[in-house]
mmCIF file of C-alpha atoms in Angstrom:
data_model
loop_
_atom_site.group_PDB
_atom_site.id
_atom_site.type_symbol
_atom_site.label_atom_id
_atom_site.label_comp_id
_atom_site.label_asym_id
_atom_site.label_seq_id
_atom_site.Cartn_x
_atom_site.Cartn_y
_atom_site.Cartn_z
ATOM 1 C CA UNK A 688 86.931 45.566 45.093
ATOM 2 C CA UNK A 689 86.799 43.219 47.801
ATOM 3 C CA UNK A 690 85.899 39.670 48.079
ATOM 4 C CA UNK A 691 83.504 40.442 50.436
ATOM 5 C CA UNK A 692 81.824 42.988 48.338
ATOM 6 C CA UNK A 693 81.707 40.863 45.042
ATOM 7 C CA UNK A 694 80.084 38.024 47.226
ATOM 8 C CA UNK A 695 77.410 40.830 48.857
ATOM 9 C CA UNK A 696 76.791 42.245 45.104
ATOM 10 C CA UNK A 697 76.010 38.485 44.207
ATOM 11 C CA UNK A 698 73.897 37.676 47.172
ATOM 12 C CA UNK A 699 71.580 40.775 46.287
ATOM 13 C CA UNK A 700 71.443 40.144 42.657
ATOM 14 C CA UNK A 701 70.489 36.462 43.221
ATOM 15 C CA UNK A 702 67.587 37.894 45.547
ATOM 16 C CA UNK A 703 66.673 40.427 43.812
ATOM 17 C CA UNK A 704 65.894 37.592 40.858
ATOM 18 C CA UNK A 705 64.670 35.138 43.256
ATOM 19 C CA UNK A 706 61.968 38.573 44.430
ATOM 20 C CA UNK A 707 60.948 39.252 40.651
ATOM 21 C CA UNK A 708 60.420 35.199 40.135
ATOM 22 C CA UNK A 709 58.617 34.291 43.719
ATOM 23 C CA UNK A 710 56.498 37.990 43.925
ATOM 24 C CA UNK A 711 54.064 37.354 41.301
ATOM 25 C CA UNK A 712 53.384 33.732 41.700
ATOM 26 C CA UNK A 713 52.695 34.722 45.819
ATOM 27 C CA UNK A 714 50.018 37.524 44.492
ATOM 28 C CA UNK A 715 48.358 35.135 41.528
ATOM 29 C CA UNK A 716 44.599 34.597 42.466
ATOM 30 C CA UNK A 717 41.458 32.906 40.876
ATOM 31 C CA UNK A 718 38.073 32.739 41.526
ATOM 32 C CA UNK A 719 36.575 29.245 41.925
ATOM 33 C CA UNK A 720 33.411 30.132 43.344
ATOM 34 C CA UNK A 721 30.386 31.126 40.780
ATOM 35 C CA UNK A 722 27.686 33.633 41.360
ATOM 36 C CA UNK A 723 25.184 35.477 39.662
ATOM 37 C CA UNK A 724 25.622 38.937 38.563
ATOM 38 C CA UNK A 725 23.540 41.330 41.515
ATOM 39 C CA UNK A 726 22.582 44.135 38.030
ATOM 40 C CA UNK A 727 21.217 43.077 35.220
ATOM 41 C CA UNK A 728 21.085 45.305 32.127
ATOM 42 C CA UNK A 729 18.971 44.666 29.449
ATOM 43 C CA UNK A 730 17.550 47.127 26.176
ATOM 44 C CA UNK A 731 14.282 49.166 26.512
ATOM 45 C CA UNK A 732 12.678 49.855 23.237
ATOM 46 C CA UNK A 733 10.342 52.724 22.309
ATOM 47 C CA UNK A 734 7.551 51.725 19.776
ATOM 48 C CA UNK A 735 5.157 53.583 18.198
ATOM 49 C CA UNK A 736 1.431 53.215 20.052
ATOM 50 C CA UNK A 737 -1.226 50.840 18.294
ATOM 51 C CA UNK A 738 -4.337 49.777 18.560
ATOM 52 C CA UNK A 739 -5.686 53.261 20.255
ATOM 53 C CA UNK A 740 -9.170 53.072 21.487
ATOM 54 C CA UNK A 741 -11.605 55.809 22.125
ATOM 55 C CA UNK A 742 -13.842 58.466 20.776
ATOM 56 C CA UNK A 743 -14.159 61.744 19.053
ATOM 57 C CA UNK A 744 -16.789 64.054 19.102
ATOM 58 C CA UNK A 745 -17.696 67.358 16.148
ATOM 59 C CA UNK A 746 -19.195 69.859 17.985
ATOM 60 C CA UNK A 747 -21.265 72.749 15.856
ATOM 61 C CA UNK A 748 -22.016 75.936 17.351
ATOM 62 C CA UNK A 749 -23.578 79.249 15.846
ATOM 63 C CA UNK A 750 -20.785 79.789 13.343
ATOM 64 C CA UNK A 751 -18.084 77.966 14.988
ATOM 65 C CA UNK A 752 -16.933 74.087 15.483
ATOM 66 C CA UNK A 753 -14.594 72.170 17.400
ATOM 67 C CA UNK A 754 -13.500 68.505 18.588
ATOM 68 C CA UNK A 755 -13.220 66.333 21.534
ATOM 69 C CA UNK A 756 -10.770 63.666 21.498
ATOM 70 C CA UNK A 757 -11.159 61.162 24.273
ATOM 71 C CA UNK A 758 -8.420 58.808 24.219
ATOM 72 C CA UNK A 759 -9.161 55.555 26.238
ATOM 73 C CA UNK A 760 -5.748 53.617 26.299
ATOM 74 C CA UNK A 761 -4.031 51.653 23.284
ATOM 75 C CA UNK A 762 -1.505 48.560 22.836
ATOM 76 C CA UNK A 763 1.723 49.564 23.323
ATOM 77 C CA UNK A 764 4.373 46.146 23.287
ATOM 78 C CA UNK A 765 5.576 46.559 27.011
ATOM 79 C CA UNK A 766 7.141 49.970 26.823
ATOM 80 C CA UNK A 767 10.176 50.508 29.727
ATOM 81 C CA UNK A 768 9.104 52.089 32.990
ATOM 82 C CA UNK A 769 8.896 55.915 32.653
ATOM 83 C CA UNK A 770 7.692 56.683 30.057
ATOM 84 C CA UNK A 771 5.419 59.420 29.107
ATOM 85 C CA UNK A 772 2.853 60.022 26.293
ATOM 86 C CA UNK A 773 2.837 63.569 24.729
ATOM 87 C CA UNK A 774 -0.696 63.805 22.290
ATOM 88 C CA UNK A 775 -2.023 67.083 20.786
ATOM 89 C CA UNK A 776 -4.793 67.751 18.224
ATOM 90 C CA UNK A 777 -4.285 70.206 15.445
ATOM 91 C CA UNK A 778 -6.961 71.878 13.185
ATOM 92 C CA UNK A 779 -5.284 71.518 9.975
ATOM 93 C CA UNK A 780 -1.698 72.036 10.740
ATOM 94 C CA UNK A 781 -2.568 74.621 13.644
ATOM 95 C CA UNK A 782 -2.143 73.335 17.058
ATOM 96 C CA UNK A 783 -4.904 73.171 19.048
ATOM 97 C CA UNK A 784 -4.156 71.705 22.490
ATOM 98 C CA UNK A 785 -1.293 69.616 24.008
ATOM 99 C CA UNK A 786 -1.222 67.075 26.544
ATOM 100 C CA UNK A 787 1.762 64.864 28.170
ATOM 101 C CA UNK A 788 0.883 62.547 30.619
ATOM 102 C CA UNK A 789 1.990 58.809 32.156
ATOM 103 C CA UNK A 790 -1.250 57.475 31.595
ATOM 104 C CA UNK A 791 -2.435 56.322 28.035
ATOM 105 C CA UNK A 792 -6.027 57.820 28.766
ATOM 106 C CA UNK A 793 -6.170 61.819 27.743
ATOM 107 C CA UNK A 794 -9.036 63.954 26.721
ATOM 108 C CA UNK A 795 -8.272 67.103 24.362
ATOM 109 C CA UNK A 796 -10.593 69.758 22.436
ATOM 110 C CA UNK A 797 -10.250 72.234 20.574
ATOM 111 C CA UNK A 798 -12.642 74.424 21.841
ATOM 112 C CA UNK A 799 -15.366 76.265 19.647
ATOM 113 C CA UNK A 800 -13.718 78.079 16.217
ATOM 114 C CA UNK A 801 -15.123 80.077 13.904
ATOM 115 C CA UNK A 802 -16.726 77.872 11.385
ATOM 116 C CA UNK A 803 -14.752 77.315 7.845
ATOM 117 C CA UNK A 804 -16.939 76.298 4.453
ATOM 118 C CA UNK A 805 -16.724 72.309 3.701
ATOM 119 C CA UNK A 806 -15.125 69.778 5.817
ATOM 120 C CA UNK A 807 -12.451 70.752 8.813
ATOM 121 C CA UNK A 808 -9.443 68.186 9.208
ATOM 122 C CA UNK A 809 -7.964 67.790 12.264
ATOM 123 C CA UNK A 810 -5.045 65.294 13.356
ATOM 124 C CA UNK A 811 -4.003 63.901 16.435
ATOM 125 C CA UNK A 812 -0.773 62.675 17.190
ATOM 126 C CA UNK A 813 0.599 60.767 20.069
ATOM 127 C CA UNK A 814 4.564 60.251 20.651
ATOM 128 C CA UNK A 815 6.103 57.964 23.400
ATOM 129 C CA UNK A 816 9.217 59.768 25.454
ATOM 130 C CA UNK A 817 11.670 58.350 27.678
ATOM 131 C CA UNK A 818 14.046 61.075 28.802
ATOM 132 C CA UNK A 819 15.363 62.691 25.261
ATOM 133 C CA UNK A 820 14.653 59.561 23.125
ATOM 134 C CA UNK A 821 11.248 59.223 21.165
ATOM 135 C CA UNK A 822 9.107 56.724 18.999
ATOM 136 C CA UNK A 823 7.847 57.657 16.196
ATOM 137 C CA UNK A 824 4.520 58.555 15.939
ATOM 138 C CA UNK A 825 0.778 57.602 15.881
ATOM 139 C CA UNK A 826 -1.324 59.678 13.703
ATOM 140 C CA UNK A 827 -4.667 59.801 12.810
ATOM 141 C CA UNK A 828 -7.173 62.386 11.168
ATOM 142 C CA UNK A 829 -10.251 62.711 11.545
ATOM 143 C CA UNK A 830 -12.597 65.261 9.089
ATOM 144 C CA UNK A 831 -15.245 67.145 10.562
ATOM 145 C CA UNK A 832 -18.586 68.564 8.543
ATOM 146 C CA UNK A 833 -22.367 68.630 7.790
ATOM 147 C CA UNK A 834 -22.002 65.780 5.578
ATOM 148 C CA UNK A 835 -20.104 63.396 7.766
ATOM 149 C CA UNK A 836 -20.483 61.208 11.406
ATOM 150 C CA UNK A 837 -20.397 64.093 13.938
ATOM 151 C CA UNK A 838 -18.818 61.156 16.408
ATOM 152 C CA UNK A 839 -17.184 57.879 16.176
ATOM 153 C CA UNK A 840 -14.228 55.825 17.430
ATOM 154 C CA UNK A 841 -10.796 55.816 16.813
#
C-alpha cells in the first residue's frame, strides 16, 4: 500500500469522525417560544338524572286503566353535549312505551288495559346515552288504583 493511499484512508476516517461529531450538533433544535395548546381535552361524565319534575296521570275506563307520564325536565350536573335521554314506562315489568329523545321533556302512556283487581304498579325509567356509554338509571314507581291519588307529581 502506498503512501498516498494510507494518507487518503486517514483523511476519510478523520472526516468521517469529524461528520458523526459536527452532524448532530448542526440538526439540534429547541423551542424557546411558548404557546397554548389549539385542543383541549377534558373528561365528560354521565350521571344519573335527579330532581325530575312533572306529572302522572291514572286513567280508568270501563274495565281497563292506563297512565300518562309527562316528564317536564330534571337536574342533570352539566351532562357533555350529545347526549340523549331514553325513558319508557312499564306496567309491572311489561313494557309499555319507549321514548329517546335530546330533550329532557317526554310524554308517555300506556294506553287503556284491561283492568287487573287491586292496585297496578308501573315504573318509569330514564337512562342518559352518549354513543355506547350509559348512566345508570332513574327509577321511579308509581301505583295506580281506586284507593289511591289518580294524579300527582313526580
Amino acid at each position: 500500500m502506498s503512501r498516498s493511499d494510507t494518507l487518503r484512508r486517514a483523511v476519510s476516517l478523520t472526516l468521517a469522525v469529524l461528520c458523526l461529531m459536527v452532524v448532530p450538533q448542526v440538526a439540534f433544535a429547541r423551542f424557546t417560544a411558548t404557546k397554548a395548546p389549539a385542543v383541549q381535552v377534558g373528561v365528560a361524565k354521565l350521571v344519573t338524572p335527579t330532581a325530575v319534575t312533572g306529572s302522572y296521570s291514572c286513567r280508568t275506563g270501563f274495565f281497563t286503566e292506563g297512565l300518562d307520564v309527562n316528564v317536564t325536565g330534571f337536574s342533570d350536573n352539566g351532562q357533555p353535549s350529545g347526549v340523549s335521554y331514553t325513558s319508557t314506562l312499564y306496567r309491572g315489568t311489561t313494557q309499555r312505551a319507549t321514548r329517546t329523545s335530546t330533550s329532557e321533556a317526554v310524554s308517555l302512556s300506556t294506553g287503556l288495559q284491561l283492568i287487573d283487581s287491586g292496585n297496578t304498579s308501573y315504573r318509569v325509567t330514564i337512562v342518559t346515552r352518549l354513543g355506547g356509554w350509559t348512566a345508570p338509571e332513574y327509577s321511579r314507581t308509581i301505583s295506580c288504583g281506586f284507593n289511591l291519588p289518580s294524579s300527582g307529581s313526580l
